[in-house]
């Protein structure tokens, strides 16, 4: 699906493919009793609290599908100019429209704005989706990450050192080679 754009004979769904793949990878994880037990999670995706780093193409589509189709609650969105936090729910579409119009989250009226967005990686949540930058979870912050499940929607968002710290404390990591392969 990553081949040609529609106007050159490509396949519909190309834009959403990687985000959809993240959703499908999570759905499969929540069918695996052993993985769920290791992460200390129960039930399905419905009601799971999600923090996403990066509301670009992949982060937007993954959270939109998880929210609309699986009942996840998006509680944090991290962007280049800070982060938005709302324990009850963030409206991914409204945030995306705000970013498109204003170039960032600054001034967004319907959530708490955290200037140091990287701090929101450490928020209490069920699923952390780093979907934008390489190396955002590393030795300097891995010990403070609270999410029991991380799905790597970006390429290499967890460094080797961060991975070791997280695995030693029992965090389950769904690797980028699987999680973001939906576009391929």
Short mmCIF file of C-alpha atoms in Angstrom, two decimals:
data_model
loop_
_atom_site.label_atom_id
_atom_site.label_comp_id
_atom_site.label_asym_id
_atom_site.label_seq_id
_atom_site.Cartn_x
_atom_site.Cartn_y
_atom_site.Cartn_z
CA UNK A 1 0.00 0.00 0.00
CA UNK A 2 2.97 2.34 0.23
CA UNK A 3 3.45 2.40 -3.52
CA UNK A 4 1.77 4.88 -5.79
CA UNK A 5 -0.66 7.66 -4.88
CA UNK A 6 -4.26 7.22 -6.08
CA UNK A 7 -3.78 9.60 -9.02
CA UNK A 8 -0.99 7.35 -10.30
CA UNK A 9 -2.89 4.07 -9.98
CA UNK A 10 -2.28 3.45 -6.27
CA UNK A 11 -4.56 1.74 -3.78
CA UNK A 12 -7.10 3.55 -1.56
CA UNK A 13 -6.19 3.49 2.13
CA UNK A 14 -2.52 4.28 1.63
CA UNK A 15 -2.62 7.38 3.87
CA UNK A 16 -4.25 5.53 6.77
CA UNK A 17 -2.36 2.25 6.37
CA UNK A 18 0.35 2.62 9.02
CA UNK A 19 -2.05 3.97 11.65
CA UNK A 20 -4.50 1.17 10.84
CA UNK A 21 -1.66 -1.33 11.23
CA UNK A 22 -0.95 0.02 14.73
CA UNK A 23 -4.62 -0.49 15.59
CA UNK A 24 -4.59 -4.06 14.25
CA UNK A 25 -1.37 -4.88 16.13
CA UNK A 26 -2.99 -3.70 19.36
CA UNK A 27 -6.13 -5.70 18.66
CA UNK A 28 -4.02 -8.82 18.22
CA UNK A 29 -2.07 -8.09 21.40
CA UNK A 30 -5.31 -7.85 23.37
CA UNK A 31 -6.20 -11.36 22.15
CA UNK A 32 -2.96 -12.79 23.59
CA UNK A 33 -3.61 -13.83 27.20
CA UNK A 34 0.07 -14.35 27.94
CA UNK A 35 1.08 -10.91 26.67
CA UNK A 36 -1.81 -9.28 28.50
CA UNK A 37 -0.83 -11.01 31.72
CA UNK A 38 2.78 -9.89 31.35
CA UNK A 39 1.64 -6.27 30.85
CA UNK A 40 -0.80 -6.56 33.75
CA UNK A 41 -3.72 -5.57 31.54
CA UNK A 42 -7.18 -7.10 31.50
CA UNK A 43 -10.16 -6.90 29.19
CA UNK A 44 -10.11 -5.44 25.73
CA UNK A 45 -9.13 -2.10 24.23
CA UNK A 46 -12.35 -0.39 25.33
CA UNK A 47 -11.62 2.15 28.05
CA UNK A 48 -7.85 1.85 27.79
CA UNK A 49 -6.09 5.19 28.32
CA UNK A 50 -3.73 6.14 25.50
CA UNK A 51 -0.96 8.73 25.25
CA UNK A 52 0.38 9.43 21.75
CA UNK A 53 3.59 11.23 20.91
CA UNK A 54 3.07 12.86 17.53
CA UNK A 55 -0.28 13.56 15.90
CA UNK A 56 1.02 13.36 12.37
CA UNK A 57 -0.30 10.87 9.85
CA UNK A 58 0.45 7.71 11.84
CA UNK A 59 -0.42 9.03 15.30
CA UNK A 60 -3.60 10.69 14.09
CA UNK A 61 -4.99 7.67 12.28
CA UNK A 62 -3.98 5.19 14.99
CA UNK A 63 -5.63 7.22 17.76
CA UNK A 64 -8.67 8.10 15.64
CA UNK A 65 -9.34 4.43 14.85
CA UNK A 66 -8.61 3.29 18.42
CA UNK A 67 -10.94 5.95 19.81
CA UNK A 68 -13.80 5.56 17.32
CA UNK A 69 -13.74 1.82 16.68
CA UNK A 70 -12.26 0.32 19.85
CA UNK A 71 -13.39 2.72 22.57
CA UNK A 72 -9.94 3.81 23.74
CA UNK A 73 -9.65 7.08 25.65
CA UNK A 74 -6.96 9.42 24.34
CA UNK A 75 -5.66 11.21 27.45
CA UNK A 76 -2.45 12.77 26.13
CA UNK A 77 -1.18 14.15 22.84
CA UNK A 78 2.45 15.23 22.62
CA UNK A 79 3.52 17.61 19.86
CA UNK A 80 6.61 19.67 19.00
CA UNK A 81 5.40 22.68 20.99
CA UNK A 82 4.14 20.92 24.12
CA UNK A 83 1.42 18.47 25.05
CA UNK A 84 -2.29 18.32 25.74
CA UNK A 85 -3.64 16.34 28.68
CA UNK A 86 -7.19 15.55 29.67
CA UNK A 87 -7.92 12.53 31.88
CA UNK A 88 -11.51 12.34 30.63
CA UNK A 89 -10.81 12.39 26.87
CA UNK A 90 -9.20 14.41 24.10
CA UNK A 91 -11.01 14.89 20.81
CA UNK A 92 -8.39 13.78 18.28
CA UNK A 93 -10.22 15.34 15.32
CA UNK A 94 -10.57 18.71 17.06
CA UNK A 95 -6.89 18.69 18.05
CA UNK A 96 -5.83 17.75 14.51
CA UNK A 97 -7.91 20.60 13.06
CA UNK A 98 -6.40 23.03 15.59
CA UNK A 99 -2.86 21.93 14.67
CA UNK A 100 -3.61 22.27 10.95
CA UNK A 101 -4.91 25.82 11.46
CA UNK A 102 -2.40 27.06 14.07
CA UNK A 103 0.73 25.01 13.38
CA UNK A 104 0.81 23.46 16.85
CA UNK A 105 -1.16 22.90 20.03
CA UNK A 106 -0.34 26.26 21.59
CA UNK A 107 -3.54 28.00 22.66
CA UNK A 108 -5.76 24.92 22.32
CA UNK A 109 -8.73 25.76 24.56
CA UNK A 110 -10.19 22.38 25.52
CA UNK A 111 -7.35 20.68 27.46
CA UNK A 112 -4.51 21.33 29.85
CA UNK A 113 -1.37 22.38 28.00
CA UNK A 114 1.96 21.08 29.30
CA UNK A 115 4.86 23.12 27.94
CA UNK A 116 7.42 20.33 28.39
CA UNK A 117 5.69 17.75 26.24
CA UNK A 118 8.30 15.07 26.92
CA UNK A 119 7.02 14.90 30.50
CA UNK A 120 3.72 13.52 29.20
CA UNK A 121 5.53 10.36 28.04
CA UNK A 122 5.66 9.62 31.77
CA UNK A 123 1.91 10.14 32.38
CA UNK A 124 -0.09 7.29 33.85
CA UNK A 125 -1.76 5.46 30.94
CA UNK A 126 -2.36 1.94 29.66
CA UNK A 127 -0.82 2.33 26.21
CA UNK A 128 1.95 4.66 25.08
CA UNK A 129 2.22 5.22 21.33
CA UNK A 130 5.44 6.99 20.33
CA UNK A 131 4.49 7.84 16.74
CA UNK A 132 6.84 10.58 15.62
CA UNK A 133 10.47 10.66 16.70
CA UNK A 134 13.30 8.21 17.06
CA UNK A 135 14.79 7.77 20.52
CA UNK A 136 12.12 9.57 22.59
CA UNK A 137 12.16 6.79 25.19
CA UNK A 138 15.72 6.34 26.35
CA UNK A 139 17.95 5.80 29.40
CA UNK A 140 17.13 9.27 30.72
CA UNK A 141 13.36 8.67 31.01
CA UNK A 142 12.63 4.93 30.70
CA UNK A 143 12.59 4.36 34.45
CA UNK A 144 9.77 6.93 34.80
CA UNK A 145 7.55 5.57 32.00
CA UNK A 146 4.36 4.26 33.63
CA UNK A 147 2.65 2.69 30.62
CA UNK A 148 2.68 -1.11 30.90
CA UNK A 149 2.42 -1.37 27.10
CA UNK A 150 4.33 0.58 24.46
CA UNK A 151 3.63 0.16 20.77
CA UNK A 152 6.34 1.61 18.55
CA UNK A 153 4.46 3.44 15.80
CA UNK A 154 7.53 5.49 14.85
CA UNK A 155 10.81 4.01 13.66
CA UNK A 156 13.06 3.30 16.63
CA UNK A 157 11.33 5.41 19.28
CA UNK A 158 12.78 3.32 22.12
CA UNK A 159 16.57 3.20 22.33
CA UNK A 160 18.42 -0.02 23.21
CA UNK A 161 19.24 1.34 26.66
CA UNK A 162 15.65 2.42 27.25
CA UNK A 163 14.42 -0.96 26.03
CA UNK A 164 16.56 -2.78 28.59
CA UNK A 165 15.30 -0.63 31.47
CA UNK A 166 11.67 -1.05 30.40
CA UNK A 167 11.89 -4.81 29.93
CA UNK A 168 13.60 -5.22 33.32
CA UNK A 169 10.64 -3.52 34.98
CA UNK A 170 8.09 -5.61 33.03
CA UNK A 171 6.94 -3.17 30.36
CA UNK A 172 5.78 -4.89 27.17
CA UNK A 173 7.02 -3.33 23.94
CA UNK A 174 5.45 -4.10 20.58
CA UNK A 175 8.34 -3.42 18.19
CA UNK A 176 8.23 -1.02 15.26
CA UNK A 177 9.14 -3.74 12.76
CA UNK A 178 5.72 -5.27 13.46
CA UNK A 179 3.63 -2.36 14.69
CA UNK A 180 4.22 0.15 11.92
CA UNK A 181 4.48 -2.31 9.06
CA UNK A 182 0.83 -1.68 8.11
CA UNK A 183 1.94 0.76 5.46
CA UNK A 184 4.06 -1.89 3.81
#
